[in-house]
Amino acid sequence: MPQSDCVQKLMEKAQLVQAVAKRVSGLQEVADYTCFLLGDAGGKSGLAVVGFPESDQAFLESAFSQKGIGLLPSPLRERMRDIRVALTPCAYAIAETGSLVLLSQSEDLRLASMLSDTHVVCVNPESIFADAFSFSETLRREIESGCGYVSFITGASRTADIERVLAIGVHGPQELHILLMEGRQS
């Protein structure tokens, strides 16, 4: 499947699981979009930005600082209740299911992606696989290399009880926003 088809399919499947999928042109647009979401979450605090390469992390910290938004400092374990919006990258995505794959050794990344009310994830379109089968060899290599933590995320957290009543955000973010970053990140 051509990469452009994988991107389109990921966006379609993500919407089916109530995730928002949007194309962005770079980190400045990521920062602007996240600021918009943070405002919707009730203010300019409670933002965790973790997992990005050092230069991208510095760019994002500066972009948020210019807007008067401070980031929650590490370690997030001490600020778990304060995480309202988390901004993280993901390593891979699977178009067939609209799933994101996070790999990390970082406890901060795990906490941010699980405890925020809103999770914003940056995806490199080149890292999208057509289906789980085509991703399996890459996953095997990542596990053998000692990636530490693997998380598959498909939509906002959801569960249904015995009476089949759907509840969103019971054990994870209530909202998932997928930003497909075209071109150079910063």
mmCIF file of C-alpha atoms in Angstrom:
data_model
loop_
_atom_site.group_PDB
_atom_site.id
_atom_site.type_symbol
_atom_site.label_atom_id
_atom_site.label_comp_id
_atom_site.label_asym_id
_atom_site.label_seq_id
_atom_site.Cartn_x
_atom_site.Cartn_y
_atom_site.Cartn_z
ATOM 1 C CA MET A 1 0.000 0.000 0.000
ATOM 2 C CA PRO A 2 1.472 3.418 -0.933
ATOM 3 C CA GLN A 3 2.406 5.615 2.039
ATOM 4 C CA SER A 4 -0.169 8.257 1.072
ATOM 5 C CA ASP A 5 -2.874 5.561 1.267
ATOM 6 C CA CYS A 6 -1.592 4.515 4.707
ATOM 7 C CA VAL A 7 -1.884 8.106 5.923
ATOM 8 C CA GLN A 8 -5.426 8.428 4.605
ATOM 9 C CA LYS A 9 -6.497 5.089 6.064
ATOM 10 C CA LEU A 10 -4.981 5.932 9.476
ATOM 11 C CA MET A 11 -6.936 9.191 9.519
ATOM 12 C CA GLU A 12 -10.188 7.425 8.583
ATOM 13 C CA LYS A 13 -9.759 4.614 11.119
ATOM 14 C CA ALA A 14 -8.763 7.043 13.869
ATOM 15 C CA GLN A 15 -11.989 8.977 13.385
ATOM 16 C CA LEU A 16 -13.977 5.736 13.720
ATOM 17 C CA VAL A 17 -12.627 5.354 17.272
ATOM 18 C CA GLN A 18 -13.429 8.992 18.133
ATOM 19 C CA ALA A 19 -9.875 10.273 17.742
ATOM 20 C CA VAL A 20 -9.163 13.537 15.960
ATOM 21 C CA ALA A 21 -6.649 13.164 13.121
ATOM 22 C CA LYS A 22 -5.149 16.256 11.513
ATOM 23 C CA ARG A 23 -2.261 17.048 9.183
ATOM 24 C CA VAL A 24 0.194 19.683 10.404
ATOM 25 C CA SER A 25 3.211 21.227 8.723
ATOM 26 C CA GLY A 26 5.661 21.334 11.632
ATOM 27 C CA LEU A 27 6.307 21.820 15.311
ATOM 28 C CA GLN A 28 5.025 25.413 15.383
ATOM 29 C CA GLU A 29 1.636 24.193 14.189
ATOM 30 C CA VAL A 30 1.808 21.384 16.775
ATOM 31 C CA ALA A 31 2.426 23.969 19.499
ATOM 32 C CA ASP A 32 -0.399 26.224 18.266
ATOM 33 C CA TYR A 33 -2.864 23.321 18.131
ATOM 34 C CA THR A 34 -1.845 22.107 21.593
ATOM 35 C CA CYS A 35 -2.282 25.634 23.004
ATOM 36 C CA PHE A 36 -5.783 25.685 21.566
ATOM 37 C CA LEU A 37 -6.559 22.362 23.277
ATOM 38 C CA LEU A 38 -5.011 23.508 26.542
ATOM 39 C CA GLY A 39 -7.266 26.563 26.467
ATOM 40 C CA ASP A 40 -10.257 24.265 25.974
ATOM 41 C CA ALA A 41 -9.049 22.282 29.001
ATOM 42 C CA GLY A 42 -9.468 25.356 31.184
ATOM 43 C CA GLY A 43 -6.235 27.300 31.286
ATOM 44 C CA LYS A 44 -2.552 27.581 30.608
ATOM 45 C CA SER A 45 -1.183 24.970 32.971
ATOM 46 C CA GLY A 46 -1.060 21.225 33.186
ATOM 47 C CA LEU A 47 0.915 20.602 29.981
ATOM 48 C CA ALA A 48 3.413 17.726 29.808
ATOM 49 C CA VAL A 49 5.672 17.543 26.756
ATOM 50 C CA VAL A 50 7.840 14.430 26.767
ATOM 51 C CA GLY A 51 9.597 11.983 24.476
ATOM 52 C CA PHE A 52 10.784 14.324 21.726
ATOM 53 C CA PRO A 53 14.372 14.527 20.473
ATOM 54 C CA GLU A 54 16.340 17.192 22.338
ATOM 55 C CA SER A 55 16.194 19.852 19.596
ATOM 56 C CA ASP A 56 12.430 19.393 19.101
ATOM 57 C CA GLN A 57 11.863 19.469 22.876
ATOM 58 C CA ALA A 58 13.776 22.769 23.098
ATOM 59 C CA PHE A 59 11.779 24.230 20.193
ATOM 60 C CA LEU A 60 8.468 23.242 21.832
ATOM 61 C CA GLU A 61 9.492 24.567 25.249
ATOM 62 C CA SER A 62 10.366 27.910 23.636
ATOM 63 C CA ALA A 63 7.128 28.012 21.607
ATOM 64 C CA PHE A 64 5.011 27.374 24.714
ATOM 65 C CA SER A 65 7.044 29.822 26.804
ATOM 66 C CA GLN A 66 6.373 32.571 24.243
ATOM 67 C CA LYS A 67 2.651 31.935 24.776
ATOM 68 C CA GLY A 68 3.040 32.130 28.558
ATOM 69 C CA ILE A 69 2.638 28.402 29.067
ATOM 70 C CA GLY A 70 4.991 26.583 31.398
ATOM 71 C CA LEU A 71 5.535 22.857 31.068
ATOM 72 C CA LEU A 72 5.185 20.418 33.924
ATOM 73 C CA PRO A 73 8.735 19.561 34.993
ATOM 74 C CA SER A 74 10.160 16.084 35.269
ATOM 75 C CA PRO A 75 9.706 13.802 37.118
ATOM 76 C CA LEU A 76 5.978 13.699 36.354
ATOM 77 C CA ARG A 77 5.440 11.136 39.113
ATOM 78 C CA GLU A 78 5.399 14.087 41.522
ATOM 79 C CA ARG A 79 2.797 15.921 39.398
ATOM 80 C CA MET A 80 0.536 13.118 38.197
ATOM 81 C CA ARG A 81 -2.684 14.868 39.211
ATOM 82 C CA ASP A 82 -1.688 18.021 37.318
ATOM 83 C CA ILE A 83 -1.368 16.491 33.823
ATOM 84 C CA ARG A 84 -4.297 17.806 31.788
ATOM 85 C CA VAL A 85 -2.777 17.734 28.299
ATOM 86 C CA ALA A 86 0.127 15.531 27.190
ATOM 87 C CA LEU A 87 2.075 16.065 23.990
ATOM 88 C CA THR A 88 4.188 13.108 22.887
ATOM 89 C CA PRO A 89 5.603 11.600 19.723
ATOM 90 C CA CYS A 90 4.896 8.028 18.711
ATOM 91 C CA ALA A 91 7.318 5.617 17.125
ATOM 92 C CA TYR A 92 4.926 3.938 14.687
ATOM 93 C CA ALA A 93 1.288 3.785 13.629
ATOM 94 C CA ILE A 94 -0.886 1.069 12.094
ATOM 95 C CA ALA A 95 -3.280 2.313 9.419
ATOM 96 C CA GLU A 96 -5.603 -0.714 9.424
ATOM 97 C CA THR A 97 -6.719 -0.083 13.021
ATOM 98 C CA GLY A 98 -5.908 3.607 13.504
ATOM 99 C CA SER A 99 -3.491 2.558 16.261
ATOM 100 C CA LEU A 100 -0.431 4.371 17.557
ATOM 101 C CA VAL A 101 2.621 2.597 18.960
ATOM 102 C CA LEU A 102 4.627 4.271 21.721
ATOM 103 C CA LEU A 103 8.069 2.916 22.632
ATOM 104 C CA SER A 104 9.977 4.239 25.588
ATOM 105 C CA GLN A 105 12.286 3.753 28.525
ATOM 106 C CA SER A 106 10.801 6.912 30.088
ATOM 107 C CA GLU A 107 8.393 6.745 32.992
ATOM 108 C CA ASP A 108 7.399 10.333 32.190
ATOM 109 C CA LEU A 109 6.177 9.283 28.734
ATOM 110 C CA ARG A 110 4.143 6.428 30.208
ATOM 111 C CA LEU A 111 2.580 8.677 32.842
ATOM 112 C CA ALA A 112 1.805 11.483 30.393
ATOM 113 C CA SER A 113 0.192 9.154 27.862
ATOM 114 C CA MET A 114 -1.917 7.357 30.473
ATOM 115 C CA LEU A 115 -2.880 10.072 32.965
ATOM 116 C CA SER A 116 -3.663 13.128 30.863
ATOM 117 C CA ASP A 117 -7.239 14.100 30.060
ATOM 118 C CA THR A 118 -6.175 14.899 26.497
ATOM 119 C CA HIS A 119 -3.324 13.158 24.677
ATOM 120 C CA VAL A 120 -1.837 14.814 21.590
ATOM 121 C CA VAL A 121 0.420 12.518 19.573
ATOM 122 C CA CYS A 122 2.768 13.514 16.750
ATOM 123 C CA VAL A 123 3.122 10.927 14.001
ATOM 124 C CA ASN A 124 5.699 10.880 11.238
ATOM 125 C CA PRO A 125 3.747 9.752 8.140
ATOM 126 C CA GLU A 126 6.755 7.654 7.061
ATOM 127 C CA SER A 127 6.384 5.519 10.209
ATOM 128 C CA ILE A 128 2.868 4.305 9.362
ATOM 129 C CA PHE A 129 2.484 0.621 8.518
ATOM 130 C CA ALA A 130 -0.441 -0.672 6.474
ATOM 131 C CA ASP A 131 -1.413 -3.392 8.977
ATOM 132 C CA ALA A 132 -0.247 -5.278 12.055
ATOM 133 C CA PHE A 133 1.273 -8.067 9.983
ATOM 134 C CA SER A 134 3.573 -5.673 8.104
ATOM 135 C CA PHE A 135 4.560 -4.108 11.459
ATOM 136 C CA SER A 136 5.324 -7.418 13.223
ATOM 137 C CA GLU A 137 8.981 -7.698 12.148
ATOM 138 C CA THR A 138 9.701 -4.117 13.211
ATOM 139 C CA LEU A 139 8.034 -4.748 16.556
ATOM 140 C CA ARG A 140 10.098 -7.901 17.056
ATOM 141 C CA ARG A 141 13.318 -5.953 16.392
ATOM 142 C CA GLU A 142 12.277 -3.171 18.782
ATOM 143 C CA ILE A 143 11.527 -5.644 21.571
ATOM 144 C CA GLU A 144 14.795 -7.516 21.018
ATOM 145 C CA SER A 145 16.716 -4.243 21.169
ATOM 146 C CA GLY A 146 15.283 -3.599 24.654
ATOM 147 C CA CYS A 147 12.808 -0.799 23.999
ATOM 148 C CA GLY A 148 11.432 -1.327 27.512
ATOM 149 C CA TYR A 149 7.853 -0.174 27.114
ATOM 150 C CA VAL A 150 5.458 -0.725 24.229
ATOM 151 C CA SER A 151 1.975 0.741 24.217
ATOM 152 C CA PHE A 152 -0.655 0.394 21.501
ATOM 153 C CA ILE A 153 -3.197 3.217 21.590
ATOM 154 C CA THR A 154 -6.394 3.091 19.555
ATOM 155 C CA GLY A 155 -8.677 6.030 20.307
ATOM 156 C CA ALA A 156 -9.559 7.500 23.670
ATOM 157 C CA SER A 157 -9.714 5.238 26.695
ATOM 158 C CA ARG A 158 -12.995 3.376 26.743
ATOM 159 C CA THR A 159 -14.690 0.529 28.507
ATOM 160 C CA ALA A 160 -18.156 -0.952 28.738
ATOM 161 C CA ASP A 161 -19.616 -2.661 31.776
ATOM 162 C CA ILE A 162 -21.742 -5.805 31.853
ATOM 163 C CA GLU A 163 -24.787 -3.794 30.809
ATOM 164 C CA ARG A 164 -22.850 -2.533 27.775
ATOM 165 C CA VAL A 165 -22.792 1.077 28.889
ATOM 166 C CA LEU A 166 -19.831 2.765 27.204
ATOM 167 C CA ALA A 167 -17.660 4.976 29.397
ATOM 168 C CA ILE A 168 -14.906 7.183 27.946
ATOM 169 C CA GLY A 169 -11.741 8.128 29.857
ATOM 170 C CA VAL A 170 -12.153 5.684 32.729
ATOM 171 C CA HIS A 171 -8.528 4.549 32.726
ATOM 172 C CA GLY A 172 -6.807 6.908 30.328
ATOM 173 C CA PRO A 173 -7.259 10.051 28.243
ATOM 174 C CA GLN A 174 -10.763 11.153 27.316
ATOM 175 C CA GLU A 175 -9.506 12.630 24.042
ATOM 176 C CA LEU A 176 -6.861 11.546 21.548
ATOM 177 C CA HIS A 177 -5.552 13.945 18.908
ATOM 178 C CA ILE A 178 -3.268 12.578 16.206
ATOM 179 C CA LEU A 179 -1.125 15.139 14.405
ATOM 180 C CA LEU A 180 0.446 13.843 11.191
ATOM 181 C CA MET A 181 3.517 15.989 10.798
ATOM 182 C CA GLU A 182 4.423 16.624 7.178
ATOM 183 C CA GLY A 183 7.974 17.674 6.269
ATOM 184 C CA ARG A 184 10.662 18.882 8.669
ATOM 185 C CA GLN A 185 9.548 18.942 12.276
ATOM 186 C CA SER A 186 11.222 22.145 13.500
#
